[in-house]
Short mmCIF file of C-alpha atoms and ligand atoms in Angstrom, two decimals:
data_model
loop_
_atom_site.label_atom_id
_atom_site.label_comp_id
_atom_site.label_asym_id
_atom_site.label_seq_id
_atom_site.Cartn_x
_atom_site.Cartn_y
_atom_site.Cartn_z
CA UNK A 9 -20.66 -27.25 -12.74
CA UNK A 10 -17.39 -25.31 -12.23
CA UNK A 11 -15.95 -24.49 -8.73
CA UNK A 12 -16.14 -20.86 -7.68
CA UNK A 13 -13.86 -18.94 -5.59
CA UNK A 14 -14.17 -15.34 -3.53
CA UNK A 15 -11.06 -13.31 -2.30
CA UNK A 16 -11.58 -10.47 0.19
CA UNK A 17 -8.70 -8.20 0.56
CA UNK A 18 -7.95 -6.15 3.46
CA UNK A 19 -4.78 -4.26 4.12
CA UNK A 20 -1.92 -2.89 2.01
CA UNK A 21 -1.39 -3.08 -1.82
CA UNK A 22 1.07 -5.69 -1.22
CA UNK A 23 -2.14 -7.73 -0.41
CA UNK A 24 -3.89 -6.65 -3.31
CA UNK A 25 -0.86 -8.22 -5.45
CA UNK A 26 -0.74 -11.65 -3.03
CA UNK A 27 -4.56 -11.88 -3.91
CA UNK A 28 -3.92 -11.42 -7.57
CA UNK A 29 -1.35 -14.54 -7.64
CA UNK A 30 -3.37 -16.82 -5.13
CA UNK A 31 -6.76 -15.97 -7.58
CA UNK A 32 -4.52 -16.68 -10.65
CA UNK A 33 -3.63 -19.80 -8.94
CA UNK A 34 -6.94 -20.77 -7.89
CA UNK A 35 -8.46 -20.06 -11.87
CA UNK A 36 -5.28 -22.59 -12.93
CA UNK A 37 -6.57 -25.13 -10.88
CA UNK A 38 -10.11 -24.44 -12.34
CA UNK A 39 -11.87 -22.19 -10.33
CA UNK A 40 -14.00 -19.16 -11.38
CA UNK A 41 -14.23 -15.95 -9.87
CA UNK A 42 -17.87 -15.82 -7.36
CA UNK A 43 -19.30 -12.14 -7.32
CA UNK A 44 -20.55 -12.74 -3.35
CA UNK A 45 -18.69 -15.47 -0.95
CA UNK A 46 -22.45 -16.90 -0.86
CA UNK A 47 -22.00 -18.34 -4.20
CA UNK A 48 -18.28 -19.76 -4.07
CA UNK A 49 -17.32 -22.85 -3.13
CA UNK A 50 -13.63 -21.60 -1.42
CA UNK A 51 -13.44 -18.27 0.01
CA UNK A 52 -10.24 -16.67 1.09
CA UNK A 53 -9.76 -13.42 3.60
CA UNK A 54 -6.72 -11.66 2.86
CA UNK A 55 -5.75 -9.90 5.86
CA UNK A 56 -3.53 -6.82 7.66
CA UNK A 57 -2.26 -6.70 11.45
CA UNK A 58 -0.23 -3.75 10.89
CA UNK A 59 -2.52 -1.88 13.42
CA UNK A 60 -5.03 -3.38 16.26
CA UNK A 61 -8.07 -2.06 14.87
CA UNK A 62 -7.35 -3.77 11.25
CA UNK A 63 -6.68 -7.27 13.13
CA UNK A 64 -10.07 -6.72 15.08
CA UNK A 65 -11.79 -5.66 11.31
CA UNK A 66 -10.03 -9.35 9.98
CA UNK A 67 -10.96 -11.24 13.01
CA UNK A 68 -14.43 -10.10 13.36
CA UNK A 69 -14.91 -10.66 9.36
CA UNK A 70 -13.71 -14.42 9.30
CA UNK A 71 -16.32 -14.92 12.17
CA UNK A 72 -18.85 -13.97 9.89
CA UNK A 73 -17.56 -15.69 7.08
CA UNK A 74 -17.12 -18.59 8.90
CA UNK A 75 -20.65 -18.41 9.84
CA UNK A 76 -21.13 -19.50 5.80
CA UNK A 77 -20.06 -23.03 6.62
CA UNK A 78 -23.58 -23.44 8.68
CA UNK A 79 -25.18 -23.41 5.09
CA UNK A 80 -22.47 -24.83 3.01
CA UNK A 81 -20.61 -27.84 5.10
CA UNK A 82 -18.75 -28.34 1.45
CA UNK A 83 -17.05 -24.73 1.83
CA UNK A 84 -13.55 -24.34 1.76
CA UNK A 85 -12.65 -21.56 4.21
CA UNK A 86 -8.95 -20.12 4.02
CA UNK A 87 -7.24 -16.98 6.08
CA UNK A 88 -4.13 -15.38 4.08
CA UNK A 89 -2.11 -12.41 4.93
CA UNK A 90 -0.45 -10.85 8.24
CA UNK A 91 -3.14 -12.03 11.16
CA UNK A 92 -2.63 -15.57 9.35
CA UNK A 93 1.20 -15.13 9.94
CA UNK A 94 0.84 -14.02 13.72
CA UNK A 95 -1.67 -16.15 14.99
CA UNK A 96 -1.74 -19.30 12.99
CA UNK A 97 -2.63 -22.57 14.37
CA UNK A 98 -4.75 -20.00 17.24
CA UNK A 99 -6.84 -19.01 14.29
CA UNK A 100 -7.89 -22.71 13.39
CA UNK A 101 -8.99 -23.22 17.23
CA UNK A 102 -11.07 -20.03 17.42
CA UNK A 103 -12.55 -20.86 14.54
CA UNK A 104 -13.27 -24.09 14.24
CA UNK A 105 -15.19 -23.52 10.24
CA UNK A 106 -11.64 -22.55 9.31
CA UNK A 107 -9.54 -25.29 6.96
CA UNK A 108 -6.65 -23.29 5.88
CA UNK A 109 -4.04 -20.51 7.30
CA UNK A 110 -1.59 -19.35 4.60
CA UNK A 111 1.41 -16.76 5.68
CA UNK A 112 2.34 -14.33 3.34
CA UNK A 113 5.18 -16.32 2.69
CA UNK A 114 3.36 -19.67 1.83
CA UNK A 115 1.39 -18.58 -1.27
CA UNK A 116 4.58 -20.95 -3.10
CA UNK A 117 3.09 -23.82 -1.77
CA UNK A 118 -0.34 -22.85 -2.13
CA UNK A 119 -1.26 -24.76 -5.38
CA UNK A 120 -0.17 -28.29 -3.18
CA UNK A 121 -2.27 -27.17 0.18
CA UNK A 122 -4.97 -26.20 -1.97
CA UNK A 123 -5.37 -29.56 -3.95
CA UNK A 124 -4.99 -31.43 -0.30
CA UNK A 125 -7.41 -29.51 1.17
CA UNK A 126 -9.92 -30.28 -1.98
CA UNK A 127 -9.78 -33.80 -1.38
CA UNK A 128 -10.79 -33.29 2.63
CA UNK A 129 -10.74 -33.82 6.06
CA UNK A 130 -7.42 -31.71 6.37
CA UNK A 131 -7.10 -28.33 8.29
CA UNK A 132 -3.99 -26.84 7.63
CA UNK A 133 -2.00 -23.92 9.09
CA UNK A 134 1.46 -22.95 6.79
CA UNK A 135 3.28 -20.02 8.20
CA UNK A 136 6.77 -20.41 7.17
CA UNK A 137 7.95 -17.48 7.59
CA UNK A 138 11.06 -18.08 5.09
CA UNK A 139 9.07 -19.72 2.33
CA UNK A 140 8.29 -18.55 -1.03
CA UNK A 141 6.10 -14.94 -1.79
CA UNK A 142 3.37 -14.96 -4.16
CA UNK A 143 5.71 -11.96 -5.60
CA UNK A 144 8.53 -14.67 -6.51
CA UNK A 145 5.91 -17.27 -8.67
CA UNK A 146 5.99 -15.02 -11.79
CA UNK A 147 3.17 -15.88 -13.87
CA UNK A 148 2.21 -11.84 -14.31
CA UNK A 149 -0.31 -12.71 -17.75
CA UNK A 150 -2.75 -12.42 -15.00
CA UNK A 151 -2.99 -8.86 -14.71
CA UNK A 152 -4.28 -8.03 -18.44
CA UNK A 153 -7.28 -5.52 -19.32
CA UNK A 154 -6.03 -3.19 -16.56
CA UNK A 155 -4.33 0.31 -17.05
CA UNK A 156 -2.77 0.26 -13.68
CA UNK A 157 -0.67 -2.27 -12.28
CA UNK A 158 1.48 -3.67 -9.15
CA UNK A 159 4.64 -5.23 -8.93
CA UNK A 160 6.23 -5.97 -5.55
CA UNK A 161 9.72 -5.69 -6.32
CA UNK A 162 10.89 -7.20 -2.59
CA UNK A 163 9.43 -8.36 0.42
CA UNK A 164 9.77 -8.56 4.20
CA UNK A 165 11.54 -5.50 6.24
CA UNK A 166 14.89 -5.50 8.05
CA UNK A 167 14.30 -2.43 10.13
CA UNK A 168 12.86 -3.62 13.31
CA UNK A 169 10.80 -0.19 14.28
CA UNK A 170 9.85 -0.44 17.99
CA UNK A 171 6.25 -0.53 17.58
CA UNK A 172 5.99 -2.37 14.05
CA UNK A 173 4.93 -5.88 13.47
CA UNK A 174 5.91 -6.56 9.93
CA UNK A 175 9.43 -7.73 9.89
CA UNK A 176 7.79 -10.83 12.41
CA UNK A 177 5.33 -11.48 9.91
CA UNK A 178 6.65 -10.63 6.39
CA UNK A 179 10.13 -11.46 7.29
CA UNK A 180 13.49 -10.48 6.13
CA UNK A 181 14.61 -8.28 2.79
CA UNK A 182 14.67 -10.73 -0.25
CA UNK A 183 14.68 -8.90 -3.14
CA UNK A 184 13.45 -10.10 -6.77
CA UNK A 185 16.07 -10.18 -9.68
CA UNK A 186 15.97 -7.27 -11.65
CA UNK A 187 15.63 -8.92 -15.53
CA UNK A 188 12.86 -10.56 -13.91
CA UNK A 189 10.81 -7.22 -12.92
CA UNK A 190 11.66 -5.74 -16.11
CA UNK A 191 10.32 -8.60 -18.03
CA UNK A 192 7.34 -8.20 -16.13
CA UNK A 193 6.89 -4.35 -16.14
CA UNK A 194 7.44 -4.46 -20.17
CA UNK A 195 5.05 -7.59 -20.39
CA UNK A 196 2.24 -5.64 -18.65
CA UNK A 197 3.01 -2.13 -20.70
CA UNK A 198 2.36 -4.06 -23.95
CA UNK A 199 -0.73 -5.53 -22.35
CA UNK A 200 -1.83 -1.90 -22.27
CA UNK A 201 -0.97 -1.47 -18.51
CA UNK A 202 0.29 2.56 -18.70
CA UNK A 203 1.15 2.79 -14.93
CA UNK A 204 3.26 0.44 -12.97
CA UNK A 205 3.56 0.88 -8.77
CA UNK A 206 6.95 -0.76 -7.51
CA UNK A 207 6.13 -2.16 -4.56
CA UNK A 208 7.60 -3.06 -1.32
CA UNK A 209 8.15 -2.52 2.47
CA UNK A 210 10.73 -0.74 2.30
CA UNK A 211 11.67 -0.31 -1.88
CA UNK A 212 14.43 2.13 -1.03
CA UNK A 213 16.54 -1.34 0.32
CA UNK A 214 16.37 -3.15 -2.79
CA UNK A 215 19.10 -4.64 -3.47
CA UNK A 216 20.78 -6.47 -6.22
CA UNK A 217 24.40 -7.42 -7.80
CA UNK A 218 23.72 -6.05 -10.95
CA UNK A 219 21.64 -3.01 -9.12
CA UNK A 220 20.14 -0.87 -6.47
CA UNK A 221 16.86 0.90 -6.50
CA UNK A 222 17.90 3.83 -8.59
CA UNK A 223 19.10 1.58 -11.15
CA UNK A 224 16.19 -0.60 -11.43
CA UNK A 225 13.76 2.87 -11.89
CA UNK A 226 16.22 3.76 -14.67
CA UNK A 227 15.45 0.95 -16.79
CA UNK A 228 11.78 0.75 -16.09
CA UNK A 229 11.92 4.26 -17.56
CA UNK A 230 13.23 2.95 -20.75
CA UNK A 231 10.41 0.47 -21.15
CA UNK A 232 9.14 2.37 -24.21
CA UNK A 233 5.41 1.45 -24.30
CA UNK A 234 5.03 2.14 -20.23
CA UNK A 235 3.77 6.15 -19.31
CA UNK A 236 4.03 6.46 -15.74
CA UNK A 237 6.30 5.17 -12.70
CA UNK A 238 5.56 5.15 -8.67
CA UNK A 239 6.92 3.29 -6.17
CA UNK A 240 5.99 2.88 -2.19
CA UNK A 241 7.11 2.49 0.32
CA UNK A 242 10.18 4.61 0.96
CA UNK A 243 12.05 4.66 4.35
CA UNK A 244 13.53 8.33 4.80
CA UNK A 245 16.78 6.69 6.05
CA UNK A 246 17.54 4.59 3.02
CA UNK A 247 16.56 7.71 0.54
CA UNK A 248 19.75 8.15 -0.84
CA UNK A 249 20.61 11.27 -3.17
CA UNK A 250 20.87 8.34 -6.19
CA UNK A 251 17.49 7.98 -5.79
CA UNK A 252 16.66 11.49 -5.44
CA UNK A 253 18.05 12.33 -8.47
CA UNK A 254 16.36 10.19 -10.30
CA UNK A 255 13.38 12.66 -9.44
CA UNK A 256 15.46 15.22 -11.52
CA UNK A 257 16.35 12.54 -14.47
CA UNK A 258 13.30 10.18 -15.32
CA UNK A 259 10.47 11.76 -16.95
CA UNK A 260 8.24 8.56 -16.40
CA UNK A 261 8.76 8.35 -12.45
CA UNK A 262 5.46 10.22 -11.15
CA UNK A 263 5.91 13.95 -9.09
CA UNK A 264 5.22 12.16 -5.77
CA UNK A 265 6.92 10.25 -3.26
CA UNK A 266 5.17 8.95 0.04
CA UNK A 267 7.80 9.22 2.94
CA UNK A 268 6.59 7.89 6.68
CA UNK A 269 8.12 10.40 9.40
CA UNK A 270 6.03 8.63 12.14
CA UNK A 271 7.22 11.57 14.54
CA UNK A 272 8.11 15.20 14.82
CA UNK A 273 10.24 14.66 17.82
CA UNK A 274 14.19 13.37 17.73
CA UNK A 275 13.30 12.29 21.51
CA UNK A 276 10.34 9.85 19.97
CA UNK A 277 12.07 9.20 17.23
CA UNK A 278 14.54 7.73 18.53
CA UNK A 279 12.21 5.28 20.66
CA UNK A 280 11.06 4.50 17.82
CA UNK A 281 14.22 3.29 16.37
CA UNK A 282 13.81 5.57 13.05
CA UNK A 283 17.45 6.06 12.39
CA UNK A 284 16.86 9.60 11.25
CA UNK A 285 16.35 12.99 12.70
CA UNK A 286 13.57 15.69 11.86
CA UNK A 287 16.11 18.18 10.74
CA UNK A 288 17.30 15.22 8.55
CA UNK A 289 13.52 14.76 7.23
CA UNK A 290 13.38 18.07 6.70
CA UNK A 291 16.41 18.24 4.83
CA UNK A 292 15.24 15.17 2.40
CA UNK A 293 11.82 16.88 1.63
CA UNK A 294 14.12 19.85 0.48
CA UNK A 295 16.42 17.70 -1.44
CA UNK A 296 13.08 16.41 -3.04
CA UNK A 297 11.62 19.39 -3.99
CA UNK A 298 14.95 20.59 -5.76
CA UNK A 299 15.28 17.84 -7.75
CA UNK A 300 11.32 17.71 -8.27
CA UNK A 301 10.04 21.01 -8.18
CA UNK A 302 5.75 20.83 -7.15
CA UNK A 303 6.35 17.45 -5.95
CA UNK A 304 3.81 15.89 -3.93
CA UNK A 305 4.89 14.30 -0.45
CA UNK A 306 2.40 12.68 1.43
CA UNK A 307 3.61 10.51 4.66
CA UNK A 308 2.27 8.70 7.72
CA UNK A 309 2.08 10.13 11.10
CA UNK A 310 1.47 8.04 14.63
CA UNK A 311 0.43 10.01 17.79
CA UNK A 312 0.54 8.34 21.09
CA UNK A 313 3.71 6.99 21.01
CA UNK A 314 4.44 5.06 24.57
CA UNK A 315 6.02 8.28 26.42
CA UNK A 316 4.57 11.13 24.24
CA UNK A 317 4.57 14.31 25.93
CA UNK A 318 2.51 17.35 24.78
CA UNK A 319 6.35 19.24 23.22
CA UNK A 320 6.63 16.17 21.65
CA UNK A 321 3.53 16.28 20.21
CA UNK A 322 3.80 19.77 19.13
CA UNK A 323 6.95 19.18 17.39
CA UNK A 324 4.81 16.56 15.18
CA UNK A 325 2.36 19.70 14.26
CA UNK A 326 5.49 21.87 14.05
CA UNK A 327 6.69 19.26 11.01
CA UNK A 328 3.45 19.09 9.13
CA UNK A 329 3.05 22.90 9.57
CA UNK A 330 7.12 23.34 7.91
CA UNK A 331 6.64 20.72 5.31
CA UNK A 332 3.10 21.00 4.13
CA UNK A 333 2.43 17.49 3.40
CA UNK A 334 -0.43 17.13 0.44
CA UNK A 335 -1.47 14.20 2.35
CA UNK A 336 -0.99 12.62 5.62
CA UNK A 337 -2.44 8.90 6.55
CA UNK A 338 -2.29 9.32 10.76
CA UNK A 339 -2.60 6.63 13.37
CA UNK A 340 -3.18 6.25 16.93
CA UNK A 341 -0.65 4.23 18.17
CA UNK A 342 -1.30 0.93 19.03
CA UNK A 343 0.16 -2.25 20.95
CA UNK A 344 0.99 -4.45 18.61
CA UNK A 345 2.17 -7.62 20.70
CA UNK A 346 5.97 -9.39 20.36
CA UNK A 347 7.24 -5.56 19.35
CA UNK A 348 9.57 -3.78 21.92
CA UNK A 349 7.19 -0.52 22.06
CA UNK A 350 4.18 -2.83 23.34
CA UNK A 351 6.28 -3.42 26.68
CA UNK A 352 6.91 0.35 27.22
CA UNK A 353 5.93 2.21 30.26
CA UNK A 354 4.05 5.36 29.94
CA UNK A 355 1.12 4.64 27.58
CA UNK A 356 -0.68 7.50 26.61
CA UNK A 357 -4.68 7.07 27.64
CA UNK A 358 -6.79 6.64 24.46
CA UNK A 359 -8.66 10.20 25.12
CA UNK A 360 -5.67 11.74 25.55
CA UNK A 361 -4.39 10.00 22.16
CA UNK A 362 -8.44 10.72 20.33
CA UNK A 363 -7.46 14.51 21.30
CA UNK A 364 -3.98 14.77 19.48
CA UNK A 365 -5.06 12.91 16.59
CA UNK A 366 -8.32 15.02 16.01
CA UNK A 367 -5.90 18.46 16.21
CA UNK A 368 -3.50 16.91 13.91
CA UNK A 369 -6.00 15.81 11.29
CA UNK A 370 -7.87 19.23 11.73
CA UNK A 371 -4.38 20.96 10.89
CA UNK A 372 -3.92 18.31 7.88
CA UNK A 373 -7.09 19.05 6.42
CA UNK A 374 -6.35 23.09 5.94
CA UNK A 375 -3.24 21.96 4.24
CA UNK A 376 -4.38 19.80 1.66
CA UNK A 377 -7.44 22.10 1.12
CA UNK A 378 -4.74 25.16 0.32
CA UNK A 379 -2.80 22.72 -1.91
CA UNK A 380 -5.37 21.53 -3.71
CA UNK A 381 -6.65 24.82 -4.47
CA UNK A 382 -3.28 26.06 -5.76
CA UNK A 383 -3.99 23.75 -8.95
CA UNK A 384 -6.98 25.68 -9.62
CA UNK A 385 -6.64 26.80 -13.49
CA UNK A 386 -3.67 24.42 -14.14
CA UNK A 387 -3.26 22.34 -16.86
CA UNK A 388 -2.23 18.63 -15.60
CA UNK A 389 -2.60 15.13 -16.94
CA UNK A 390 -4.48 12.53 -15.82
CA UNK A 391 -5.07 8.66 -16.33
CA UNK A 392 -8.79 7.95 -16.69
CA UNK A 393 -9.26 5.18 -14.15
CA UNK A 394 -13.19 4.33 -14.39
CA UNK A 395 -16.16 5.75 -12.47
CA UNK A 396 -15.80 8.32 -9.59
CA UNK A 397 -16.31 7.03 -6.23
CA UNK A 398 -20.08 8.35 -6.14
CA UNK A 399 -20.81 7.12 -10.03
CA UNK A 400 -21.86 10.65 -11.60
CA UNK A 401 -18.48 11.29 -13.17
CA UNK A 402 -15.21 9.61 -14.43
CA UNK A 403 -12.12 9.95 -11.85
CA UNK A 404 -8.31 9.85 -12.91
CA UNK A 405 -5.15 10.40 -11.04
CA UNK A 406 -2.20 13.33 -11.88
CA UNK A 407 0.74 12.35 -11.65
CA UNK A 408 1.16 13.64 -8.22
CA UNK A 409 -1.82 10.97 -6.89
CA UNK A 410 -4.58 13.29 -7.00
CA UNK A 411 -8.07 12.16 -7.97
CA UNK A 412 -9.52 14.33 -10.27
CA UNK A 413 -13.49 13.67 -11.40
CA UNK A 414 -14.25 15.08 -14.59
CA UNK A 415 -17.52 14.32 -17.04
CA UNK A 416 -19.06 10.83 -17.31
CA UNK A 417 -18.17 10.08 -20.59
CA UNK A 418 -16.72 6.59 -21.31
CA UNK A 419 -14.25 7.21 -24.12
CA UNK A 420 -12.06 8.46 -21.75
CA UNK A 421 -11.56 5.57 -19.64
CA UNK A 422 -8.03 4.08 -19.60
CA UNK A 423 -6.79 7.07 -21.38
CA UNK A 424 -4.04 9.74 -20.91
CA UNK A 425 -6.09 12.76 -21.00
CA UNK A 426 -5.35 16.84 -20.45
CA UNK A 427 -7.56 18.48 -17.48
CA UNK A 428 -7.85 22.30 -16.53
CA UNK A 429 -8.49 22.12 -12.64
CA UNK A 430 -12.01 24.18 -12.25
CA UNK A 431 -12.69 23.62 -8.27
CA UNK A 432 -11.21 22.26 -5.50
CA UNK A 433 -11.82 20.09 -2.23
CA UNK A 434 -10.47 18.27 0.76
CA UNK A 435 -10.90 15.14 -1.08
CA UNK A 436 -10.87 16.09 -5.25
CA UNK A 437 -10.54 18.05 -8.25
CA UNK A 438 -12.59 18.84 -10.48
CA UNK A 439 -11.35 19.14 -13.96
CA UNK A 440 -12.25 20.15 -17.61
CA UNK A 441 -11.04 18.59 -20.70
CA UNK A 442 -8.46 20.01 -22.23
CA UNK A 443 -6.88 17.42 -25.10
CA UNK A 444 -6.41 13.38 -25.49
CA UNK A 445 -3.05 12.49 -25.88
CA UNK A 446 -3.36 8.91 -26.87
N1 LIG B 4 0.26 1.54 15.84
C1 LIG B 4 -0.22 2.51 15.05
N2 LIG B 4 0.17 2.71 13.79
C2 LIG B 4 1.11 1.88 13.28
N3 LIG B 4 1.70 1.83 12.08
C3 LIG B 4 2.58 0.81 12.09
N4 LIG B 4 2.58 0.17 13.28
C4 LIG B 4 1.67 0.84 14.05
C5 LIG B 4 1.22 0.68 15.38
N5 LIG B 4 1.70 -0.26 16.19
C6 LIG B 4 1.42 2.79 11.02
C7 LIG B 4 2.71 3.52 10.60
C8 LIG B 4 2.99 2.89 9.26
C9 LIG B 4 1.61 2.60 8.74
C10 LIG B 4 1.53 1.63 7.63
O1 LIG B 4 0.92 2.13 9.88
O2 LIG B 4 2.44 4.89 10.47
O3 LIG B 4 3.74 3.73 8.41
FE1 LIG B 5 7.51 -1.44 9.93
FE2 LIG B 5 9.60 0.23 10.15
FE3 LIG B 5 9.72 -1.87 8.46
FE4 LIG B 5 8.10 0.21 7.90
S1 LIG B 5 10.35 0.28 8.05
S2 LIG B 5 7.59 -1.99 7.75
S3 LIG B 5 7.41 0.84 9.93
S4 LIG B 5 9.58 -1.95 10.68
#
C-alpha cells in the first residue's frame, strides 16, 4: 500500500509555496496526498512566528498532532516553517513525538533528511539558516490545474525592523535569477495558470545584474498567455518611482498594491526603524494613485508599539482617515524575543492596547464599507476562483483583490468573466454577469 502524507499550513503565502515544493518532494519520493493527518503516514506543520499568538496557534497544534503518534508509533512527525527556525532542537525536547525540524531554509536538503528519517531511529533538527529555499529547487510542473499561482521571487529580509523576527529566521536577501522566474511564470501561464503573485519579503529589494524589480514585472507582462500580475510584499522605503510607473505602463500588473505603514507617527516610526516618514507615505500613496488612478492600497497597521502614547496613536487614525485604505490587516504588538523592540521600556498594558485596536478597526470598517459601495453599478472583471466561502455562490477576485460572489453556476469557474456590482458589504460584492471574455 502506498505511503501517505498531510501538510498543514499556517502563516504567510510564502508558506503556502514552501508546502507546495516539500509536497512535490514528498509525491517524488512516492507519497500520496492523505485528506486528514489520521490517515497519513508523515505529517508536516508548516508554521509562522511572525506574531506571538501565531507561534502559540503552531505550538499548541503540533501538541495535538503529536498526540497522533499514541495511535500510530510508525508516524513520521515533521515541524517546517518560522517556529522550526527559532526554536529548533527546543522543539524536539518539548515534544518528544517529534522526528524532524526543517528551517525555511532547509527544504534543499529535505529529500536526504526525509529518506534518513524513513529508515528510523533518527530525530533530526536542520535550521541552517543560509541553506537552500524550497523557492530555489525549481521543479514548478507541480502547480498545474490551478488558475492562480505563487512564485517567490526572493527570500529572507535585510531590514532589521525593531520588533520583527523574520530577517533571524528567513535570513538575508537572496534573490532568484530572473530567466529562471520567467521560465517559470510562462511555464505555469501555458498550464492555464491566468494569475501569477510575485512573492517575497520585501519584493521591492530584488535585485539582479541583468535587473531590478521593475524590470522583472516588465517582462512578466510580456508573457503572452498570462492575464493578471500582483506582487507582495512591498516596503514603502524601497518603492521607487521605477516601480511606480510601472503602475502607469503594464496593463497586466493588477490595480492594487499592499504597502505596510506599521505607524502613523514619525516619533514611532522611527523606533521602529522604518526608514520613512508619514508625510513620505503619504506622498507614495499619491504617487500611486497618479500613476494608477482607483487603485486599491491596503496595508498593515501595529498598535502598541513599546512607548505609544495616545498623539501617537491618533496620528495612526489620522493616516487611515487621509489615505482611506480599502483594507487594513492590524496587530497588537507583540514581543517577539531576540528583536531590539522586545527589550524596550514602556510596554503598553494589553487593555490599553485591546482599546486602540478595537477604535482603529471600528474606523477601518466604515472605510472599506464606503469603498466598497462606490463600485456599486460598475462594470469590473473578475477571475472565477471556485465556491464562495459559505458554498451558495461562486466567488472571484477584481483586479483590485476584491471578492466578489456571484451565481453558483460552474461554467464560470477558472474563467475571466464581466460583473456589474449589485450590493455591497464589509466583507463582499455581489455581482451580476455581464459577458465571458475567454
Ligand atoms: N507584533 C505585532 N505585529 C507584528 N508584525 C510583525 N511583527 C510583529 C510583532 N512583533 C505585523 C506587521 C507585519 C505583519 C506581517 O505582521 O504589521 O507587516
Ligand atoms: Fe519584518 Fe521589516 Fe523585513 Fe517586513 S521589512 S519582514 S516588517 S524586518
Amino acid at each position: 500500500m502506498s505511503k501517505r502524507y498531510y501538510i498543514e499550513t499556517m502563516g504567510c503565502q510564502m508558506n503556502e509555496y514552501d508546502s507546495d515544493h516539500l509536497s512535490r518532494i514528498l509525491e517524488d519520493s512516492g507519497y500520496l496526498r492523505a485528506s486528514a493527518p489520521e490517515q497519513a503516514d508523515f505529517v508536516l506543520l508548516n508554521t509562522c512566528s511572525v506574531r506571538a499568538k501565531a507561534e502559540q496557534k503552531a505550538l499548541s497544534r503540533l501538541g495535538r498532532l503529536a498526540s497522533l503518534k499514541r495511535k500510530n508509533s510508525r508516524l513520521l512527525l515533521a515541524v517546517a516553517g518560522c517556529v522550526a527556525q527559532q526554536r529548533g532542537v527546543e522543539l524536539l525536547e518539548r515534544f518528544p513525538g517529534l522526528d524532524l525540524v526543517l528551517g525555511p531554509r532547509e527544504i534543499g536538503s529535505f529529500r536526504g533528511i526525509l529518506g534518513k528519517a524513513e529508515k528510523g531511529g533518527m530525530r533530526v533538527a536542520a535550521v541552517d539558516v543560509h541553506g537552500t529555499p524550497g523557492s530555489f529547487l525549481g521543479g514548478f510542473e507541480y502547480f498545474q490545474h490551478r488558475v492562480k499561482a505563487y512564485i517567490t521571487i526572493m527570500e529572507g529580509c535585510n531590514n532589521f525592523c525593531s520588533y520583527c523576527i523574520v530577517p533571524y529566521v528567513r535570513g538575508r536577501e537572496t534573490s532568484r535569477l530572473p530567466q529562471e522566474l520567467l521560465d517559470e511564470a510562462r511555464s505555469l501561464a501555458l498550464q492555464g495558470v491566468k494569475e501569477i503573485t510575485l512573492l517575497g519579503q520585501n519584493v521591492n529589494s530584488y535585485v539582479n545584474e541583468k535587473m531590478r524589480f521593475p524590470g522583472l514585472l516588465q517582462a512578466m507582462n510580456e508573457i503572452k498567455e498570462l492575464h493578471r500580475i500582483r506582487f507582495t510584499t512591498s516596503h514603502p522605503k524601497d518603492l521607487s518611482p521605477e516601480l511606480i510607473q510601472c503602475f502607469a505602463h503594464l496593463e497586466k500588473l493588477c490595480s492594487h498594491i499592499h504597502l505596510p505603514f506599521q505607524a502613523g507617527s514619525n516619533r514611532v516610526l522611527k523606533a521602529m526603524k522604518r526608514g520613512y516618514t508619514r508625510e513620505k507615505y503619504m506622498d507614495l500613496i499619491g504617487e500611486l494613485r497618479n500613476a494608477r488612478p482607483g487603485i486599491a492600497v491596503t496595508s498593515d497597521v501595529m498598535v502598541g508599539f513599546p512607548g505609544e502614547t495616545d498623539e501617537d496613536f491618533e496620528m495612526t487614525l489620522d493616516l487611515i482617515r487621509r489615505v482611506e485604505f480599502d483594507n487594513l490587516f492590524s496587530f497588537k504588538y507583540s514581543d517577539r524575543e531576540g528583536t531590539p523592540a522586545a527589550k524596550m521600556e514602556d510596554k503598553i498594558p494589553e487593555p490599553q492596547k485591546l482599546a486602540r485596536l478595537d477604535r482603529l478597526q471600528e474606523l477601518q470598517r466604515k472605510i472599506t464599507l464606503k469603498k466598497n459601495r462606490e463600485l456599486i453599478g460598475k462594470n469590473l472583471e473578475i477571475l472565477v476562483e471556485g465556491r464562495s466561502k459559505k458554498g451558495q455562490s461562486l466567488a472571484g477576485r477584481t483586479a483590485n483583490n476584491k471578492v466578489v460572489n456571484f451565481i453558483n453556476d460552474k461554467r464560470y469557474i477558472n474563467q475571466l468573466i464581466n460583473v456589474t456590482i449589485k450590493r455591497a458589504s464589509f466583507n463582499s460584492l455581489w455581482g451580476e454577469l455581464t459577458s465571458l471574455r475567454c
